[in-house]
mmCIF file of C-alpha atoms in Angstrom:
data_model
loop_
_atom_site.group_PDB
_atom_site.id
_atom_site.type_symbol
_atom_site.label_atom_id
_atom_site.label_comp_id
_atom_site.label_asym_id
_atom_site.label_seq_id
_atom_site.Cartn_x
_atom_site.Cartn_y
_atom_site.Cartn_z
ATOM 1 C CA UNK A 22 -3.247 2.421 -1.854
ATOM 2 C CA UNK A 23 -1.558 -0.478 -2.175
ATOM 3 C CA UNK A 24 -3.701 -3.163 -1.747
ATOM 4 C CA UNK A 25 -1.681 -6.856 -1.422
ATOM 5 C CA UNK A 26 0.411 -7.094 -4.651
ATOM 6 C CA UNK A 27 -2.582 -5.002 -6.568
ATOM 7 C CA UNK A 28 -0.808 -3.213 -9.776
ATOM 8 C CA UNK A 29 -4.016 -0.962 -10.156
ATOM 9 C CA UNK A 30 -3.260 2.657 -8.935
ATOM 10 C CA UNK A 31 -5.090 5.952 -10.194
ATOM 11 C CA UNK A 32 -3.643 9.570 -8.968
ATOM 12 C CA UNK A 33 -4.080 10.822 -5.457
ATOM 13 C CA UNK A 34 -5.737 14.061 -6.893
ATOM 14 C CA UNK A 35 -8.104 11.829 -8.659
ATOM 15 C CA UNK A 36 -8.386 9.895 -5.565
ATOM 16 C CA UNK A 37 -9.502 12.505 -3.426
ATOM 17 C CA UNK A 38 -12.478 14.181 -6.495
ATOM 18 C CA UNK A 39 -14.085 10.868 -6.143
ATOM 19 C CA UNK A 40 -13.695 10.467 -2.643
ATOM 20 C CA UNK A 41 -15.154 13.624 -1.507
ATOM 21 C CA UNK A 42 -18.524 13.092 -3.981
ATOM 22 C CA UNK A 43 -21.328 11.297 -2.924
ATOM 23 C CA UNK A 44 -19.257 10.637 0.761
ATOM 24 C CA UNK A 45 -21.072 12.050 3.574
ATOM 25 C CA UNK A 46 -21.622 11.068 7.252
ATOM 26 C CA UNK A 47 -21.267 6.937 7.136
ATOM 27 C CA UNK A 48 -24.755 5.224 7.973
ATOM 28 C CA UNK A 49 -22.563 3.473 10.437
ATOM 29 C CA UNK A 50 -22.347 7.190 12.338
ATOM 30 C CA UNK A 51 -26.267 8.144 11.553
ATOM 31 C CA UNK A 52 -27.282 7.137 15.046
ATOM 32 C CA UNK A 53 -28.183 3.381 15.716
ATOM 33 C CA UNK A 54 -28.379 0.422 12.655
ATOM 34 C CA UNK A 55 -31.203 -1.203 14.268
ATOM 35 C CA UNK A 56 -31.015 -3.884 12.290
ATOM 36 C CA UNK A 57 -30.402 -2.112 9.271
ATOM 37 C CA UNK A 58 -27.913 -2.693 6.770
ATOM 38 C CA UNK A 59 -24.545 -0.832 7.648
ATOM 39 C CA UNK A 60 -22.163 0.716 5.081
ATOM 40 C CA UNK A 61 -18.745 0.753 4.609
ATOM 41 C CA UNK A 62 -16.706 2.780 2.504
ATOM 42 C CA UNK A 63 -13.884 1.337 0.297
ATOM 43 C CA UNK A 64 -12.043 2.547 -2.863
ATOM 44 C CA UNK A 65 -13.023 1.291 -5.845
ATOM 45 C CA UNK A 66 -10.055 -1.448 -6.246
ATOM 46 C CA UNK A 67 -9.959 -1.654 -9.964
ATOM 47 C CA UNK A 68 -8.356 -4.271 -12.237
ATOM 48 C CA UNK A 69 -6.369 -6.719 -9.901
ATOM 49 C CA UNK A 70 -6.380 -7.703 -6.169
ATOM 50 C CA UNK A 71 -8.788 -9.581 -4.028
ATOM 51 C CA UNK A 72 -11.138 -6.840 -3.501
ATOM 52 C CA UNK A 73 -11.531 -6.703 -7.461
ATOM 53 C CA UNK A 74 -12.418 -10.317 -7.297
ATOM 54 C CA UNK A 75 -14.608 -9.614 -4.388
ATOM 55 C CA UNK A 76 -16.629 -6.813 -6.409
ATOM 56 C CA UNK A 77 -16.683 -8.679 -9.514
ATOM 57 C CA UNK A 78 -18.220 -12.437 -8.269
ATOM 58 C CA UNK A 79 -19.993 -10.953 -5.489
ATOM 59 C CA UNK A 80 -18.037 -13.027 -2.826
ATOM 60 C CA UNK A 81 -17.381 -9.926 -0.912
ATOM 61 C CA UNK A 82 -21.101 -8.805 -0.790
ATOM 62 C CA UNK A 83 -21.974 -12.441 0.263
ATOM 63 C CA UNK A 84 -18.969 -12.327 2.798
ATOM 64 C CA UNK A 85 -20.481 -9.192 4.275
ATOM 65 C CA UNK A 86 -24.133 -10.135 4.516
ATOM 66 C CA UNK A 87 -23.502 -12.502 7.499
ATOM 67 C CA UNK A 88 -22.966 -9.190 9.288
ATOM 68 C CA UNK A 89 -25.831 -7.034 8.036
ATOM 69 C CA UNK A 90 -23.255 -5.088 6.032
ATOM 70 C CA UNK A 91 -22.670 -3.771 2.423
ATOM 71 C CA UNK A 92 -20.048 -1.515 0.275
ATOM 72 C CA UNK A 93 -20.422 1.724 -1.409
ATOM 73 C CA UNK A 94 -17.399 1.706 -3.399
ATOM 74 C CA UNK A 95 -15.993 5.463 -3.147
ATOM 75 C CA UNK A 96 -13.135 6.677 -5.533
ATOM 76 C CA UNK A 97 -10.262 4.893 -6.564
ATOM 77 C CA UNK A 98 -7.425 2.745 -4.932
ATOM 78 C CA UNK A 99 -4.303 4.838 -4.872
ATOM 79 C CA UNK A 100 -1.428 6.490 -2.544
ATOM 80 C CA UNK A 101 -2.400 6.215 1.464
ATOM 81 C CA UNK A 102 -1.934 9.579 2.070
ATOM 82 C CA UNK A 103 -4.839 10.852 0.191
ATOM 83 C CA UNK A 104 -6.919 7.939 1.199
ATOM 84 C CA UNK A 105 -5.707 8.818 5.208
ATOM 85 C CA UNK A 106 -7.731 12.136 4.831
ATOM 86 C CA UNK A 107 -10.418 10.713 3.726
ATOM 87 C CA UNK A 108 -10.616 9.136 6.740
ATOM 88 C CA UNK A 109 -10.000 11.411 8.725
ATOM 89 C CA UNK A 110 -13.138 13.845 7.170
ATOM 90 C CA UNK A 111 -14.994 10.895 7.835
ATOM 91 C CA UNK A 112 -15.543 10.162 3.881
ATOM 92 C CA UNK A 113 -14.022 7.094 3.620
ATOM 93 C CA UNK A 114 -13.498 3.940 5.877
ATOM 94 C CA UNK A 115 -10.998 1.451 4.776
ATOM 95 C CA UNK A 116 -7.877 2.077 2.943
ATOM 96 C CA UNK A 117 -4.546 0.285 2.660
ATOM 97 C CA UNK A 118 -0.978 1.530 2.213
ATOM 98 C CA UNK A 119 2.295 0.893 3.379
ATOM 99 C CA UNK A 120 3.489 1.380 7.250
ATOM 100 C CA UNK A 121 6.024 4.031 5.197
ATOM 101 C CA UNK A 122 2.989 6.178 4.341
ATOM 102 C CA UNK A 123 0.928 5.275 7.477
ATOM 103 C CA UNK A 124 4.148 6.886 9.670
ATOM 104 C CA UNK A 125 3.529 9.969 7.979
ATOM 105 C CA UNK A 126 -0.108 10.285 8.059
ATOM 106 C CA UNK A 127 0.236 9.259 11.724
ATOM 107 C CA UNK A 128 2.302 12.546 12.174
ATOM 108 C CA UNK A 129 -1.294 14.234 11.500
ATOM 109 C CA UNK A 130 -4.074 13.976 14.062
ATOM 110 C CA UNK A 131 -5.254 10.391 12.701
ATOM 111 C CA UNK A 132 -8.588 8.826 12.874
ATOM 112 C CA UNK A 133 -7.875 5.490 11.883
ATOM 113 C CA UNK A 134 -6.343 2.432 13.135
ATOM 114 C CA UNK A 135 -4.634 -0.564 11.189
ATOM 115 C CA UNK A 136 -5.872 -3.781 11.566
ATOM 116 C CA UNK A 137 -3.901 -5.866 9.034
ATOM 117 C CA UNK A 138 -0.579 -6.512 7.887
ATOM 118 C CA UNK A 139 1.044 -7.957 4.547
ATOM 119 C CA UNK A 140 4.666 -8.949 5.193
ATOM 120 C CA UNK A 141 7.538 -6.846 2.735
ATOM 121 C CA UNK A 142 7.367 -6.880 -0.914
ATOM 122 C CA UNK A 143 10.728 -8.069 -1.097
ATOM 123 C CA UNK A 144 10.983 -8.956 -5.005
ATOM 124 C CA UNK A 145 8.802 -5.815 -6.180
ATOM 125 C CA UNK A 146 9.771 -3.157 -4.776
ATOM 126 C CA UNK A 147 13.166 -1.609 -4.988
ATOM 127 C CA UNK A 148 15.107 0.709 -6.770
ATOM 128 C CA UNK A 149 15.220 0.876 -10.733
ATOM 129 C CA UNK A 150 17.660 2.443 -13.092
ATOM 130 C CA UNK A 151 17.532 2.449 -17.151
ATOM 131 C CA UNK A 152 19.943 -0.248 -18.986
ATOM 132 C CA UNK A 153 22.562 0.910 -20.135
ATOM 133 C CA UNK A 154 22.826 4.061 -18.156
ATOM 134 C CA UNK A 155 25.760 3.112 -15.578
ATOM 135 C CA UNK A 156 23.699 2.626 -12.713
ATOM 136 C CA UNK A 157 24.314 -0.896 -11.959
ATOM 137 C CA UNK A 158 24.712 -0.662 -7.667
ATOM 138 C CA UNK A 159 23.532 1.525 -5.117
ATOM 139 C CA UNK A 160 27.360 3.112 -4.781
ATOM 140 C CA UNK A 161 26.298 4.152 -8.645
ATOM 141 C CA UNK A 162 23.792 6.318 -7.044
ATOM 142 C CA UNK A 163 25.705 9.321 -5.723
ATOM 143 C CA UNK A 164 25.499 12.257 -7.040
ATOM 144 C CA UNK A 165 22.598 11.018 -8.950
ATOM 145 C CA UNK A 166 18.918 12.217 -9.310
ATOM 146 C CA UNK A 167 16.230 9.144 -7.920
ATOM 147 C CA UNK A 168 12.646 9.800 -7.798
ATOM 148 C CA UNK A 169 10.332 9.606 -5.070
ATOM 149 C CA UNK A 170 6.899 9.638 -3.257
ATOM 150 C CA UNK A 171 7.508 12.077 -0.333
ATOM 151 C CA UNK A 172 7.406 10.355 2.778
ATOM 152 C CA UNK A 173 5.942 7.356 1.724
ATOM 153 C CA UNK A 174 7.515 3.784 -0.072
ATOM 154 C CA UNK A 175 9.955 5.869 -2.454
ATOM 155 C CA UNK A 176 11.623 7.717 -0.176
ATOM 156 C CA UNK A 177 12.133 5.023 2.644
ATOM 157 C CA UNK A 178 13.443 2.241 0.105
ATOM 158 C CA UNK A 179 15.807 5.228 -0.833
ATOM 159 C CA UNK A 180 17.345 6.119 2.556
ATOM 160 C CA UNK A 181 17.375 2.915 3.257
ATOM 161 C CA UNK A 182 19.277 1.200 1.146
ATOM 162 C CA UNK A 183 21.767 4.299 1.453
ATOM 163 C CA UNK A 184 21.859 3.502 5.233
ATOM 164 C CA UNK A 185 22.451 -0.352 4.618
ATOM 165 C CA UNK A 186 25.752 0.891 2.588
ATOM 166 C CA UNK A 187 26.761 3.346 4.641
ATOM 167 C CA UNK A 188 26.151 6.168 2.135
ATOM 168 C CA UNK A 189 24.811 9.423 3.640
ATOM 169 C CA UNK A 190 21.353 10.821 1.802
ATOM 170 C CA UNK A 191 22.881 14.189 1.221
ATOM 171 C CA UNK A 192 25.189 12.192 -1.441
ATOM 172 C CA UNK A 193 21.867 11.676 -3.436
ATOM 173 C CA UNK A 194 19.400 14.086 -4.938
ATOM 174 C CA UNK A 195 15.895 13.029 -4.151
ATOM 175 C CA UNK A 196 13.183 13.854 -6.340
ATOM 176 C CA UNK A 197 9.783 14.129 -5.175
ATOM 177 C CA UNK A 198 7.263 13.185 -7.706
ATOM 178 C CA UNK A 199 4.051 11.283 -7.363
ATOM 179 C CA UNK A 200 4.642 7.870 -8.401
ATOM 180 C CA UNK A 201 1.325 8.178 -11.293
ATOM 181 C CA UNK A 202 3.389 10.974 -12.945
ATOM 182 C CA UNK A 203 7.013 9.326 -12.240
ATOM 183 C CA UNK A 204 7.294 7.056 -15.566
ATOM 184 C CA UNK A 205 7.251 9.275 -18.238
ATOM 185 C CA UNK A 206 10.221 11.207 -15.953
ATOM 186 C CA UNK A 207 12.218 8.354 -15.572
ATOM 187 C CA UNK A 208 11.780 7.154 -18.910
ATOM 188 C CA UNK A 209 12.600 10.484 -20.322
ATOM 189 C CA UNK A 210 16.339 10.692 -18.299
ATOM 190 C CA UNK A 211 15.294 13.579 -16.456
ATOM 191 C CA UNK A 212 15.860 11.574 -13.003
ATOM 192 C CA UNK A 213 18.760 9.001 -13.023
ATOM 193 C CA UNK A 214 16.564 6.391 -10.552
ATOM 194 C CA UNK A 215 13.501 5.542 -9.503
ATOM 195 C CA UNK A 216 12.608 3.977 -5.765
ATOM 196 C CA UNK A 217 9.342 2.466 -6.219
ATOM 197 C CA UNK A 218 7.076 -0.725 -5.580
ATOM 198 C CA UNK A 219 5.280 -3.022 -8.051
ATOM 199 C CA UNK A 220 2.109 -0.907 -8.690
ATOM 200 C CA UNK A 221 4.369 0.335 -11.157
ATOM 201 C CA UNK A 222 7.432 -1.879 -10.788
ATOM 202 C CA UNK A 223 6.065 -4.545 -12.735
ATOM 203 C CA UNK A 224 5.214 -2.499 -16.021
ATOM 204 C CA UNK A 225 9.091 -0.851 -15.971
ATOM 205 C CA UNK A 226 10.300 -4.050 -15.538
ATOM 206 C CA UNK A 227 7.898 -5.394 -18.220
ATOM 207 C CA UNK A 228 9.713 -3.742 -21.347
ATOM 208 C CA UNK A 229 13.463 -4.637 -20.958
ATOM 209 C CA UNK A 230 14.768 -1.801 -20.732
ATOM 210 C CA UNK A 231 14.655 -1.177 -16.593
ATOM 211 C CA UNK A 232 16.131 -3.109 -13.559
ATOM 212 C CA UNK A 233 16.211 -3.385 -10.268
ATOM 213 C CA UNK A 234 19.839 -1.675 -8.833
ATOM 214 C CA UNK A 235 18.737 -3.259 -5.549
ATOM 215 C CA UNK A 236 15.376 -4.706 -4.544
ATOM 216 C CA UNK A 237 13.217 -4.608 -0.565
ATOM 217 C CA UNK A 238 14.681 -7.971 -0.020
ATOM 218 C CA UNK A 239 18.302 -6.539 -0.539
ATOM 219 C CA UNK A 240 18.370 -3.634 1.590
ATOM 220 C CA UNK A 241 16.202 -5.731 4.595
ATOM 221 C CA UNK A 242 12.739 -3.583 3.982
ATOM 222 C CA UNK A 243 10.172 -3.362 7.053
ATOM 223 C CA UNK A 244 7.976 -1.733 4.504
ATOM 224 C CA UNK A 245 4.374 -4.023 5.541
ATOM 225 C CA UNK A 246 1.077 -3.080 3.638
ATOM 226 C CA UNK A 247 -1.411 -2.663 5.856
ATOM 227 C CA UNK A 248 -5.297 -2.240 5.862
ATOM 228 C CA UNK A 249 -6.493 1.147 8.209
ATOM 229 C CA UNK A 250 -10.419 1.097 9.293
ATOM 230 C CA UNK A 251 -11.465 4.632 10.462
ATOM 231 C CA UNK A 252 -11.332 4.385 14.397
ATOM 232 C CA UNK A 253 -14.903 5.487 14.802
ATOM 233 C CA UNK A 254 -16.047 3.117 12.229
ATOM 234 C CA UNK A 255 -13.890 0.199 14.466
ATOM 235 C CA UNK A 256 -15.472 0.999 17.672
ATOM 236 C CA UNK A 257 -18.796 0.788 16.056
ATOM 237 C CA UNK A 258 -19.230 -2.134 14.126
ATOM 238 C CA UNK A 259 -15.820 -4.304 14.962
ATOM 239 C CA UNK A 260 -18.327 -7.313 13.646
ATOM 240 C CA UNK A 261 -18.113 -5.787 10.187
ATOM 241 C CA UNK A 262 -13.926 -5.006 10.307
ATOM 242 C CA UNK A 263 -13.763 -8.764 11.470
ATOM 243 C CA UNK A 264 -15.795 -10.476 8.804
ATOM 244 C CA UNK A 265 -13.769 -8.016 6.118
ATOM 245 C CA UNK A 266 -10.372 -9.595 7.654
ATOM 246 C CA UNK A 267 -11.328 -12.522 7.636
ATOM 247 C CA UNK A 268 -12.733 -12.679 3.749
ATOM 248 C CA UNK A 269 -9.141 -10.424 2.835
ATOM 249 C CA UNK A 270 -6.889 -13.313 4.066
ATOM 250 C CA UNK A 271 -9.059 -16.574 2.585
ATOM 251 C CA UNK A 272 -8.276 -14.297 -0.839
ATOM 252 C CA UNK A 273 -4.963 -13.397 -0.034
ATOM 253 C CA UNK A 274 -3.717 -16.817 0.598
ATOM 254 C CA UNK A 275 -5.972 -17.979 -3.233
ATOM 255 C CA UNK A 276 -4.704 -15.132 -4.923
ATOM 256 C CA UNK A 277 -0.894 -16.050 -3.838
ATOM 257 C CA UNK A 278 -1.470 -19.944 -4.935
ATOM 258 C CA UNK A 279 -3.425 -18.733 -8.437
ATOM 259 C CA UNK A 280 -1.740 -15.001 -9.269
ATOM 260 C CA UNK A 281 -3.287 -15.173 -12.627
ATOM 261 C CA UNK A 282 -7.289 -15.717 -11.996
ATOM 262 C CA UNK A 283 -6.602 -11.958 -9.664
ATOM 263 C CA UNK A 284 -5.130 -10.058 -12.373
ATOM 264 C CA UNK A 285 -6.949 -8.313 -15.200
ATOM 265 C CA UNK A 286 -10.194 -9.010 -13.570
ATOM 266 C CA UNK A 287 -12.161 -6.705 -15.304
ATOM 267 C CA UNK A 288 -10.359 -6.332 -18.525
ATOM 268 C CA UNK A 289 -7.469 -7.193 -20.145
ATOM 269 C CA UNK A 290 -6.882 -4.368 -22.392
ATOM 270 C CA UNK A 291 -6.121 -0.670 -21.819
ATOM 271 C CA UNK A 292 -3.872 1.237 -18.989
ATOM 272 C CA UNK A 293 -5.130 -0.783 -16.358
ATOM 273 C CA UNK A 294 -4.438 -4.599 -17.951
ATOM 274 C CA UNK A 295 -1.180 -6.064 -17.683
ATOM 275 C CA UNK A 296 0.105 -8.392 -20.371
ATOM 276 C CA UNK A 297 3.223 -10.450 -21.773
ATOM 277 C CA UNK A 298 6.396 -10.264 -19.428
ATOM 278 C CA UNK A 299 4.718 -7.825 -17.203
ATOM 279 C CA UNK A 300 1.948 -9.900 -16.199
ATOM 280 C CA UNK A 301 4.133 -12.528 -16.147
ATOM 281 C CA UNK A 302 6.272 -10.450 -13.796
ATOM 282 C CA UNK A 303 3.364 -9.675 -11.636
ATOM 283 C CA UNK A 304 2.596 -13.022 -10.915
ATOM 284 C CA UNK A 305 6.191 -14.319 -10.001
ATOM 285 C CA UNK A 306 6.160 -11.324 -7.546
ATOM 286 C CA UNK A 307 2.482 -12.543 -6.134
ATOM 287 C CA UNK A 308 3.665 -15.667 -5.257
ATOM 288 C CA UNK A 309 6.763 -14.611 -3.175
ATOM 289 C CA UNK A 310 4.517 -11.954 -1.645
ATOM 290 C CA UNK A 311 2.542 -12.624 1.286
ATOM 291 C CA UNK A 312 -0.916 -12.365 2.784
ATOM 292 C CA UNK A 313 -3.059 -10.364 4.680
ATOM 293 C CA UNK A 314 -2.902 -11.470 8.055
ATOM 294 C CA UNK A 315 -3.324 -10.167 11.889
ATOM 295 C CA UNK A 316 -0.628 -7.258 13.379
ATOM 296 C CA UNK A 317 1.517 -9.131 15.600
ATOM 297 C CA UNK A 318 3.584 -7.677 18.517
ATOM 298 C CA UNK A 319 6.566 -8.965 16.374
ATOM 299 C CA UNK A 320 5.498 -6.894 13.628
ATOM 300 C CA UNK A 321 4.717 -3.792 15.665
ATOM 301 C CA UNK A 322 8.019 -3.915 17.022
ATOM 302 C CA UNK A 323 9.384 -3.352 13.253
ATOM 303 C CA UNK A 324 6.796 -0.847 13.070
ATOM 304 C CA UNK A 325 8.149 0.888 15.548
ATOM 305 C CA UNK A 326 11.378 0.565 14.401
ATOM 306 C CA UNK A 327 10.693 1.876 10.760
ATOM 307 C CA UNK A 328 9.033 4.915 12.848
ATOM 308 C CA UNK A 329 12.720 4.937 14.893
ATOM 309 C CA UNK A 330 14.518 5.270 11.179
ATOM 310 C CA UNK A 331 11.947 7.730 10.001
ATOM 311 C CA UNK A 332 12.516 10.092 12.849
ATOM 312 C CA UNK A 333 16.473 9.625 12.145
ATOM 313 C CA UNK A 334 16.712 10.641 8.946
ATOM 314 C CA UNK A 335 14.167 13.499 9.653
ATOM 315 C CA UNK A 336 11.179 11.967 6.999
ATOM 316 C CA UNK A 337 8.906 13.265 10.607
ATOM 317 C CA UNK A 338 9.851 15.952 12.987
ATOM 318 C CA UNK A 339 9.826 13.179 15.526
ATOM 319 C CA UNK A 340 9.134 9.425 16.419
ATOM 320 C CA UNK A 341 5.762 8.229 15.897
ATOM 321 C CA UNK A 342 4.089 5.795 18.371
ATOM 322 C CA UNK A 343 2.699 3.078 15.620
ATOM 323 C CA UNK A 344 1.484 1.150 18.632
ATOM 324 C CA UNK A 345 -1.270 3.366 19.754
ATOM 325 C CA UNK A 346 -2.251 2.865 16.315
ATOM 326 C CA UNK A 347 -2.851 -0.815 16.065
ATOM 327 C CA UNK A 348 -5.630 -2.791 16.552
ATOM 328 C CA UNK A 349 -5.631 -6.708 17.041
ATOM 329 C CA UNK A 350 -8.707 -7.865 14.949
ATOM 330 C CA UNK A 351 -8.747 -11.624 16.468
ATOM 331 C CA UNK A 352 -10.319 -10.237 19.312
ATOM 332 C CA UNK A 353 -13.359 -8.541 16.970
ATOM 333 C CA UNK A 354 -16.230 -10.689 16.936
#
């Protein structure tokens, strides 16, 4: 998952263990609330992000309350796909992940809807290569070896940026690898590339010894993060997706003026803390970044049109209607 500029990601695998214990039937599904407190489901959002804030201070809790409402926190934050199934077993309720992923979970028989959109991470994601090793444009990359997340951010910034200079994507070998077990790969010279965002951007960056061949902003990425409710969940309670929208972009917009105070939240040691140029990293790509707001029909129509590009380069069998998929959370009261 890739919550809004969040560098905190665990493996999908991982992911789906803790999703699937302790997840049963919602109490928003057990029949009627009455009054009662309802539950919703959200991965654990570890060490950075608003929703780590939110969990730590007790804002979100508080934010919640006003509509009878609380969180379970189920699993870890980490690739959409994964967290899309969730969903759609009814273990889970809210996720985020990029409209990349979402396209292909969409090619599934979904039961979710997105209900928020975060505009391009145009300085942190992108394409990285190792100093040094002759990559140094994205006419370096054919005939190379570039690692990425099937179907998902990887693979789009890929075939995009081959598109935007007219290179055709049998010219490049793509590697699929999930992005928790792509740095030690890279690193190691056994792929030549590596299309990625900043979950794990930020620490390549970090050492010196990466770069960005191009970056989103470069190659003109549609890739949004968005926030998916399960639909059933939605229809139910659209009181509860509101007042979670509307806490998600009050810390959004904080989080982009004051980067720091959102990162390392719990602790600022071990494989989950960021530190020296990578924090520092982190936070210059915060700021640039955006925040969570309402799915426009502007940005639908660049949904649809990453769905269009998806279907073209045949990522899905065919051309996904995103827009049957959208929900517009100003009108949720």
């Amino acid at each position: 998952m890739r919550t809004p500029k969040s560098v905190a990601a665990l493996a999908a695998v991982a992911a789906l263990t803790a999703l699937a214990s302790g997840c049963g039937t919602s109490e928003a599904d057990s029949g009627s609330t009455g009054g009662e407190q309802i539950t919703v489901r959200i991965p654990d959002p570890g060490n950075s992000g608003a929703l780590a804030v939110g969990k730590k201070d007790g804002s979100l809790d508080k934010a919640l309350a006003k509509v009878h409402a609380k969180v379970a926190w189920t699993g870890s934050a980490g690739p959409f796909a994964p967290a899309a199934q969730a969903m759609n077993a009814n273990q889970l309720d809210i996720a985020t992940g990029s409209i990349t992923s979402g396209i292909t979970s969409l090619t599934q028989t979904p039961g979710f809807t997105f209900f928020t959109a975060t505009a391009p991470d145009g300085a942190g994601e992108g394409i990285l290569a190792r100093k040094g090793a002759g990559i140094d444009s994205v006419e370096d990359l054919v005939g190379k070896r570039v690692a990425v997340n099937q179907g998902g951010t990887g693979e789009y910034l890929l075939l995009k940026a081959l598109a935007e200079h007219d290179i055709p994507a049998s010219k490049v070998e793509r590697v699929y690898l999930r992005p928790d077990q792509t740095a030690a790969v890279f690193n190691s010279g056994k792929v030549d590339a590596w299309a990625v965002w900043a979950t794990y951007s930020v620490a390549e960056l970090g050492t010196g010894k990466a770069k960005f061949v191009t970056t989103g902003k470069d190659i003109g990425s549609d890739n949004y993060s968005l926030t998916a409710v399960r639909t059933a969940f939605a229809d139910r309670h659209p009181e509860v997706v509101r007042a979670l929208y509307d806490y998600l972009h009050t810390a959004s917009a904080e989080e982009k003026k004051d980067p720091a105070t959102y990162l390392n939240v719990n602790t600022d040691a071990g494989p989950q803390a960021l530190s020296g140029a990578a924090e520092q990293r982190q936070i210059e790509i915060t700021r640039q970044g955006g925040t969570v707001d309402p799915i426009t029909p502007a940005d639908t129509k660049r949904f649809e049109a990453v769905a269009r590009f998806y279907a073209e380069q045949k990522v899905t069998p065919t051309k996904v209607a995103v827009a049957d998929h959208v929900l517009d959370v100003e009108k949720l009261s």
